Short mmCIF file of C-alpha atoms in Angstrom, two decimals:
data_model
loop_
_atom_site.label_atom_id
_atom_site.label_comp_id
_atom_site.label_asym_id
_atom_site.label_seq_id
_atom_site.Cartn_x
_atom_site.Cartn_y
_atom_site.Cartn_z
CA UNK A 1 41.22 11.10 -19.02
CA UNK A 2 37.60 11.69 -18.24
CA UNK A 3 36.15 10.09 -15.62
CA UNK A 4 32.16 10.26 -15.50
CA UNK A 5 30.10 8.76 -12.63
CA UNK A 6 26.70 8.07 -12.28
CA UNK A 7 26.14 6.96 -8.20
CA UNK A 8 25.46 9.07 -5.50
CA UNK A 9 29.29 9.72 -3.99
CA UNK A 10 30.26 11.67 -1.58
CA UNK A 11 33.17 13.76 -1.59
CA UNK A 12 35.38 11.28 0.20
CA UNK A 13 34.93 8.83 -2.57
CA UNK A 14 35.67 11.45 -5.07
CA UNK A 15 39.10 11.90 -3.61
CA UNK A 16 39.43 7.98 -3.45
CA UNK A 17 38.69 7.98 -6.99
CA UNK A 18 40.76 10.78 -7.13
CA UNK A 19 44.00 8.99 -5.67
CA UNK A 20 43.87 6.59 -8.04
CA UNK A 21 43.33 8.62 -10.87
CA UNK A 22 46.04 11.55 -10.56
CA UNK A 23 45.33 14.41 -13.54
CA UNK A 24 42.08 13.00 -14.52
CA UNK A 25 39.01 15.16 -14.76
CA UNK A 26 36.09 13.39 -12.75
CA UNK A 27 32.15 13.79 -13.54
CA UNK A 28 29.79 13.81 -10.68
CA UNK A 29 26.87 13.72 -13.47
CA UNK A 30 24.33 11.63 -11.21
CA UNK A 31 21.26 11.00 -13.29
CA UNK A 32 20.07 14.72 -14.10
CA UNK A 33 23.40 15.06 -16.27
CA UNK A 34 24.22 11.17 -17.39
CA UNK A 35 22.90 11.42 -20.63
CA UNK A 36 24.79 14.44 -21.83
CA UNK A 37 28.14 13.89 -19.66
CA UNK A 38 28.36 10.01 -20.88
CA UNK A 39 29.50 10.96 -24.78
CA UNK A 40 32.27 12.61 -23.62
CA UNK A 41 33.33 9.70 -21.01
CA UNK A 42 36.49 7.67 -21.31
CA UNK A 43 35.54 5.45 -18.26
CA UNK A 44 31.96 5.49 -16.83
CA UNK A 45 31.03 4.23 -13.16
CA UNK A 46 27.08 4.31 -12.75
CA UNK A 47 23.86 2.78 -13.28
CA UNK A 48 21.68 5.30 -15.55
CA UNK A 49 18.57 4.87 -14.55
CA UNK A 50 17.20 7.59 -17.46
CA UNK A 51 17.86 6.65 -21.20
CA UNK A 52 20.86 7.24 -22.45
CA UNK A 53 22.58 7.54 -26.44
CA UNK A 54 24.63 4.21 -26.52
CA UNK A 55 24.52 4.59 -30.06
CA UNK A 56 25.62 7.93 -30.03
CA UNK A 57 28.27 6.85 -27.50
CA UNK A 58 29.54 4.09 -29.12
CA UNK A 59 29.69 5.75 -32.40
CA UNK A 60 32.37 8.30 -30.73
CA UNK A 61 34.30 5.69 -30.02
CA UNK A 62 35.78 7.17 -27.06
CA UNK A 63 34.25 5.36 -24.09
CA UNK A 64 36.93 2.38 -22.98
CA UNK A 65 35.29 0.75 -19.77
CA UNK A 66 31.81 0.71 -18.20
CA UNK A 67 32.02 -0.01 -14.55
CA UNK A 68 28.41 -0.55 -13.56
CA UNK A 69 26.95 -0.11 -9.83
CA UNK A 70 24.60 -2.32 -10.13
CA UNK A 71 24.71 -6.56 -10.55
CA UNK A 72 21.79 -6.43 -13.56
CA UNK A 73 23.51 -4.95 -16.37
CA UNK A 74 20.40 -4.96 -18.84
CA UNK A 75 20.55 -0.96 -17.92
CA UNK A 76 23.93 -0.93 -20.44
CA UNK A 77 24.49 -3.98 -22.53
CA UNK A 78 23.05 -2.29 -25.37
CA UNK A 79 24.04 -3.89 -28.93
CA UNK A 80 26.17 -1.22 -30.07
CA UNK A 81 28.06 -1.96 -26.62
CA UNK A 82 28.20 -5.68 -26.62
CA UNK A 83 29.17 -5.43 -30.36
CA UNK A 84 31.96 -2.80 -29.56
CA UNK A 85 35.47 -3.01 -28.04
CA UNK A 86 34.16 -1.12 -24.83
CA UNK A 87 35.35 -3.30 -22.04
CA UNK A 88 32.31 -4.21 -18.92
CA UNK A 89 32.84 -4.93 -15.62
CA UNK A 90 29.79 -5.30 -12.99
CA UNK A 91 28.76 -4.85 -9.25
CA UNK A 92 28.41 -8.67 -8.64
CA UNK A 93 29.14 -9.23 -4.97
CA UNK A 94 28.64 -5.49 -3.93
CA UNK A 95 25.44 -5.92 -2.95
CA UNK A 96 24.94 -9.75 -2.20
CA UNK A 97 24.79 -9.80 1.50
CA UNK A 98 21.94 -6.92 1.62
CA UNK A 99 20.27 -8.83 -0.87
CA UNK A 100 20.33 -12.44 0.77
CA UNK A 101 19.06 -10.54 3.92
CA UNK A 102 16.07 -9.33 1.90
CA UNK A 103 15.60 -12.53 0.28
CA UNK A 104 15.53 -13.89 3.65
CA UNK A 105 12.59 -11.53 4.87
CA UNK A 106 10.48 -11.75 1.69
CA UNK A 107 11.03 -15.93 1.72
CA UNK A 108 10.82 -16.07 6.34
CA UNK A 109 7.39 -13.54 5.97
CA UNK A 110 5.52 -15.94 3.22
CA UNK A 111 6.42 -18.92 4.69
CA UNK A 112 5.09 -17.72 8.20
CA UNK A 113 2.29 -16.24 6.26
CA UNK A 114 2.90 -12.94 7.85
CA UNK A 115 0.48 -11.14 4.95
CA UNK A 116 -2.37 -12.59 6.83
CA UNK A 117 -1.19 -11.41 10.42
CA UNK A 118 -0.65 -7.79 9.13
CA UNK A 119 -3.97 -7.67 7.69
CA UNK A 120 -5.57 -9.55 11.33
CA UNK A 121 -3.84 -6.70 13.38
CA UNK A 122 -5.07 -3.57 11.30
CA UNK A 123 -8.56 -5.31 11.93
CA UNK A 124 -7.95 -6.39 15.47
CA UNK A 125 -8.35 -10.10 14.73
CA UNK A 126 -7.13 -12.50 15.85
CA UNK A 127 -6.73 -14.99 13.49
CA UNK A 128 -4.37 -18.29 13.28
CA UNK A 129 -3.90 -20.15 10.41
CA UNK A 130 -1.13 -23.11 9.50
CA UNK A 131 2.24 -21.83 8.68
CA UNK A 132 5.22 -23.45 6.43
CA UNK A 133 9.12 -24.42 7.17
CA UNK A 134 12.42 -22.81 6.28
CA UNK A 135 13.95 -25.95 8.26
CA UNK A 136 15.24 -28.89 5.95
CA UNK A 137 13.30 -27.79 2.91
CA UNK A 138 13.97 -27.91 -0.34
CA UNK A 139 15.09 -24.59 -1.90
CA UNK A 140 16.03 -23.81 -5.63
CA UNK A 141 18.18 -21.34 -6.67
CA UNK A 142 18.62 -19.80 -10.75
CA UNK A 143 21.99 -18.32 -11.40
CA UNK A 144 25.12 -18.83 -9.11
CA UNK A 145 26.59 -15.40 -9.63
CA UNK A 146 27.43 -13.09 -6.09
CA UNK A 147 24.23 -13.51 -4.84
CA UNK A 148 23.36 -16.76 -5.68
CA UNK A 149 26.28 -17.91 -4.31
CA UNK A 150 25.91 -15.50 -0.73
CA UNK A 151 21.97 -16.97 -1.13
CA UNK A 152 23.31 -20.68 -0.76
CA UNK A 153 25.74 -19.87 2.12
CA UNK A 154 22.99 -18.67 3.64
CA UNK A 155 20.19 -20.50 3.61
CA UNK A 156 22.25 -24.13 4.04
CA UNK A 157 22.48 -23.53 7.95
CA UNK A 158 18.71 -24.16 8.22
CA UNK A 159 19.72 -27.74 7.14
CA UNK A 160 17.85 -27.01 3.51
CA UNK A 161 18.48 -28.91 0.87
CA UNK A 162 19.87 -26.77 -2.37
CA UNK A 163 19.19 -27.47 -5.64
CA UNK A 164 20.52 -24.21 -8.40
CA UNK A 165 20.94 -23.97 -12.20
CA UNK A 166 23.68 -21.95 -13.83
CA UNK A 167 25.35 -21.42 -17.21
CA UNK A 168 28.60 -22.80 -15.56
CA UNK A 169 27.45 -26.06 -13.64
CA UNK A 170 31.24 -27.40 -13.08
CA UNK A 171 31.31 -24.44 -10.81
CA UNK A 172 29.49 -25.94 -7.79
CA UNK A 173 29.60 -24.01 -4.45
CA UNK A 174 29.89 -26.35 -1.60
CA UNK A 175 26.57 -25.76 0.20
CA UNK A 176 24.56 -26.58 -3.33
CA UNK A 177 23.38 -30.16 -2.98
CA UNK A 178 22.80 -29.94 -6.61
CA UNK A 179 24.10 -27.74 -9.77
CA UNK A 180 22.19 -28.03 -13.03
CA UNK A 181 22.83 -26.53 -16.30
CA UNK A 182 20.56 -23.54 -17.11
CA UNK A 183 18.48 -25.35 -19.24
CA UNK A 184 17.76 -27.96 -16.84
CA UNK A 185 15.43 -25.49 -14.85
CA UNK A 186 12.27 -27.47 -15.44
CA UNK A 187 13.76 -30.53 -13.89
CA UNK A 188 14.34 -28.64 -10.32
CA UNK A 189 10.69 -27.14 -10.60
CA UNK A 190 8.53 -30.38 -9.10
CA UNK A 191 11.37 -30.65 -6.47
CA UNK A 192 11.61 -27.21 -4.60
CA UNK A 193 9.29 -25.95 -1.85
CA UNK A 194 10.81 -22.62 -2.29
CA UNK A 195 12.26 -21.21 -5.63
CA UNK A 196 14.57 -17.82 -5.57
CA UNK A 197 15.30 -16.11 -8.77
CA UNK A 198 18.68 -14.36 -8.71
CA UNK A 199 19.79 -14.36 -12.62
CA UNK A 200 20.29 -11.49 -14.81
CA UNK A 201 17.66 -10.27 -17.18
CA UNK A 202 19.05 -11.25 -20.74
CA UNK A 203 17.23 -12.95 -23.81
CA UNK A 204 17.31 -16.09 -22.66
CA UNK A 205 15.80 -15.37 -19.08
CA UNK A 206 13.32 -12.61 -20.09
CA UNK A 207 10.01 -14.25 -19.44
CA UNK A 208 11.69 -17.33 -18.09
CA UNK A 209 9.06 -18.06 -15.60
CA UNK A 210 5.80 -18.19 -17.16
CA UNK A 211 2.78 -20.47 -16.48
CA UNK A 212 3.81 -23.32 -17.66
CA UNK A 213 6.53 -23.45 -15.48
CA UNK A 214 4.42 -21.93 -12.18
CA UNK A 215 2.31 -25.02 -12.54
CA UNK A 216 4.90 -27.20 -12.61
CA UNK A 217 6.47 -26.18 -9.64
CA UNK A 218 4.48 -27.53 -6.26
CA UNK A 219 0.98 -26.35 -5.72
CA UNK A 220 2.17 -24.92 -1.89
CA UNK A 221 5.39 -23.73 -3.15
CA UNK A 222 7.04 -20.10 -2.41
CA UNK A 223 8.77 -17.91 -5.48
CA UNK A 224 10.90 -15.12 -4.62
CA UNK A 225 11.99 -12.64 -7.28
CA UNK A 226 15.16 -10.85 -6.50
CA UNK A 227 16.78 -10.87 -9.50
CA UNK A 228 14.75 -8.66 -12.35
CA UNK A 229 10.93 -8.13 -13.02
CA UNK A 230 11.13 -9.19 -16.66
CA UNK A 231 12.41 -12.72 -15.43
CA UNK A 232 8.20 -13.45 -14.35
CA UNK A 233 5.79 -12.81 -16.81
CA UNK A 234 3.47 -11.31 -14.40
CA UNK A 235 0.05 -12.03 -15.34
CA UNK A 236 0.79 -15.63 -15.59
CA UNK A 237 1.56 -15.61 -11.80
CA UNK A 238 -1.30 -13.59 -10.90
CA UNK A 239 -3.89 -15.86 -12.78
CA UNK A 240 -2.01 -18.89 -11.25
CA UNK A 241 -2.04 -17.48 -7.93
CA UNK A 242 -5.63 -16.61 -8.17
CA UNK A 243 -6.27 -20.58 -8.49
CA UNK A 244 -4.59 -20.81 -5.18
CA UNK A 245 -1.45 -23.12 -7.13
CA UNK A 246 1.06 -21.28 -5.01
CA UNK A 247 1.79 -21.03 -1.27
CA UNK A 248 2.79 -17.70 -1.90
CA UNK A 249 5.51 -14.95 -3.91
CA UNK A 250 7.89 -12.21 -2.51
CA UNK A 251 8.76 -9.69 -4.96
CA UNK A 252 11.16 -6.89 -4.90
CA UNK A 253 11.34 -6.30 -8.45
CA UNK A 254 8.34 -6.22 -10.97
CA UNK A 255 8.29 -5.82 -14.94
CA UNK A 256 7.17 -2.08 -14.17
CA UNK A 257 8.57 -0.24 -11.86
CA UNK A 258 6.73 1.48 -9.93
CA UNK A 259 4.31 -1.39 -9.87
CA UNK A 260 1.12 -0.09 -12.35
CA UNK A 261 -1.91 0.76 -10.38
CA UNK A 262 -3.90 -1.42 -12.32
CA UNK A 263 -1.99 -4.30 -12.14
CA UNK A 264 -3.43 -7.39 -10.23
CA UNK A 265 -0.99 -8.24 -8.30
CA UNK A 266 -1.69 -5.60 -5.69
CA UNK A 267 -5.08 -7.33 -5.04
CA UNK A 268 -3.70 -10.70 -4.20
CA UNK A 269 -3.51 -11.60 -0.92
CA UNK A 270 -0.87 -13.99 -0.77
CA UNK A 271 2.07 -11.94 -1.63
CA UNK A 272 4.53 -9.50 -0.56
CA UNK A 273 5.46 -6.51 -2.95
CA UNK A 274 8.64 -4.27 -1.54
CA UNK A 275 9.89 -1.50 -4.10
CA UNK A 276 13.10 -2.75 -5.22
CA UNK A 277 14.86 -2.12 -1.91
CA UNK A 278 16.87 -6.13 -1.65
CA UNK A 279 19.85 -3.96 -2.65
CA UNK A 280 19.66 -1.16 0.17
CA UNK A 281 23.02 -1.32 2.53
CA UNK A 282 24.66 1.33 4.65
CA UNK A 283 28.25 0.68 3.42
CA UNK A 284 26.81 0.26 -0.51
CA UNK A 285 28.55 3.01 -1.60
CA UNK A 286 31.90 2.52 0.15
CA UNK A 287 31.98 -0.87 -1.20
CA UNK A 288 31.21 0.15 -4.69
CA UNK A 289 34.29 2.53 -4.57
CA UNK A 290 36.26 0.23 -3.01
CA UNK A 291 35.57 -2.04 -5.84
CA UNK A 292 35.62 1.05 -9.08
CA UNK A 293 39.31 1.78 -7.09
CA UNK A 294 40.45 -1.64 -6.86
CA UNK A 295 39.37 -2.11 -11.01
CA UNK A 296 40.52 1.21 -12.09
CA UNK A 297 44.29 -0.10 -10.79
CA UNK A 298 43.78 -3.39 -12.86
CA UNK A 299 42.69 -1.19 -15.66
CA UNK A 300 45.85 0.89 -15.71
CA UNK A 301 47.85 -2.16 -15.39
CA UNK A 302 46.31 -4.16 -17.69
CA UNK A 303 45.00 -6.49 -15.84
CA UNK A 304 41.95 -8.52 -15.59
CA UNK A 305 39.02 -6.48 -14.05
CA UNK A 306 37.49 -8.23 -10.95
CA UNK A 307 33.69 -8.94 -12.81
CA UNK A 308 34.60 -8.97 -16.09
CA UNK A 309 31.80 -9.59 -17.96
CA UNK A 310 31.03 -11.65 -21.10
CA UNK A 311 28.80 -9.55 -22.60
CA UNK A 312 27.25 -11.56 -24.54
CA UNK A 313 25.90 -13.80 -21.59
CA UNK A 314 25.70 -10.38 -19.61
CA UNK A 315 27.51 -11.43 -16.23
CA UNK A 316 30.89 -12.63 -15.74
CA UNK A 317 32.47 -15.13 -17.05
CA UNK A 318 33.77 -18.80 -16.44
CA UNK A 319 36.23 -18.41 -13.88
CA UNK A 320 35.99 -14.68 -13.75
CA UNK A 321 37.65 -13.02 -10.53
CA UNK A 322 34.46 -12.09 -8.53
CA UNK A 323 34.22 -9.53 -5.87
CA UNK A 324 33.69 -10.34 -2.23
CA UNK A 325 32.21 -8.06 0.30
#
């Protein structure tokens, strides 16, 4: 059994891995040696963040499970993979509670307009200007996967009012007010002062939030993207920004990353840009392992992997056994 990985262990978590895997060779590839270590993999743990030969992989036919470190799983659902036999399983819950408390700073900072206070205080201004409510507003979610779900929990203790769409709308969390099917996004627009993205980039959300849809959300209303960059087509936002139509937009992911030096979104004023950080925690790594351990037992007793994803959809299941931090 080969065992490559692809996130930055340490040694301890090698010997975790280790423990549970008695005999097997294990990989530290990282992202130098992913692409060459991967076609000889029987189970991969990672998130290759440099391209990599799915084809060629799949083609071997010896890969069995992809464990990925990350919640997005655009960086591996491939269609050789999600047409093979290669069993997925993703990071959904690792990193939820880092993320909500990102989602929290980007959404707080706009809403308190803290853009134009950083820029007063590098000028020694003094400037006041009116400021917007977390407090009983309205706040839409898209997707109700680990985060989504971690997002609700906490943003209902500032008495908001939730409204979310998901693929699986029977599944209603208690602190949603509202669950709407996925294709009932439009009808949550008009209604939210504050709109958080926190779906997985697939075919049916690439794009997903283009002008049309900006404009028909409310004219001082917030976006947050914490999900993928692809989700926002990003020069509809900037040309709908520019006509003042938003309150604001946090972003910690863009369609481009880094961000292109040309792009205008660095010139408007109204936004905050952080470099894909929502997903930064001290114990990631621990928990990850904790997780790749706890799934690596399933595996070798045939049980259902916690995250099993339908790869088709590209996130877990109906029902699916999530993880919980």
């Amino acid at each position: 059994m080969r065992i490559v990985l692809c996130y930055p262990v340490e040694l301890r978590h090698l010997e975790q891995i280790q423990a549970v895997w008695p005999g097997a060779m294990i990989v530290d590839a990282g992202q130098e040696r992913i692409a060459a270590e991967l076609v000889n993999a029987d189970i991969y743990c990672g998130h290759a963040k440099v391209p990599v030969p799915w084809n060629e992989v799949v083609a071997k036919g010896r890969l069995q499970w992809i464990q990925s470190s990350a919640a997005g799983m655009d960086h591996c659902l491939t269609p050789p993979v999600i047409e093979s036999d290669i069993l997925v399983s993703s990071a959904s819950g690792v990193l939820a509670r880092q993320v909500a408390d990102h989602t929290l700073a980007l959404l707080a900072g706009m809403l308190r307009d803290l853009p134009t206070y950083f820029r007063a205080k590098e000028k020694r201004e003094f400037i006041r200007r009116p400021t917007r409510d977390l407090h009983g507003s309205t706040i839409g979610i898209v997707g109700m996967g680990g985060n989504g779900r971690i997002l609700a929990k906490v943003l209902k203790p500032f008495e908001t009012t939730i409204l979310a769409t998901d693929w699986f709308p029977e599944n209603k969390p208690a602190e949603v007010d509202e669950l709407l099917p996925a294709d009932a996004l439009d009808e949550i627009l008009p209604r939210v002062d504050s709109l958080i993205l926190a779906a997985p980039l697939n075919d049916y959300t690439r794009g997903m939030i283009d002008e049309r849809r900006l404009r028909l959300m409310k004219k001082d209303a917030v976006l947050i993207n914490m999900a993928r960059g692809p989700l926002v087509v990003e020069g509809d936002l900037a040309r709908v920004m520019q006509d003042d139509h938003l309150w604001g937009a946090g972003l910690d992911v863009t369609e481009i990353e880094p961000l292109p030096l040309e792009s205008p979104l660095w010139e408007i004023p109204n936004l905050i840009l952080t470099p894909h950080v929502g997903g930064q925690r001290a114990s990631r790594i621990d928990d990850m392992t904790r997780l790749f351990v706890e799934n690596s037992r399933r595996f070798q007793a045939g049980e259902t992997l916690i995250n099993q994803v339908d790869k088709h959809l590209g996130f877990p299941q109906a029902g699916a056994i999530l993880f919980q931090t």
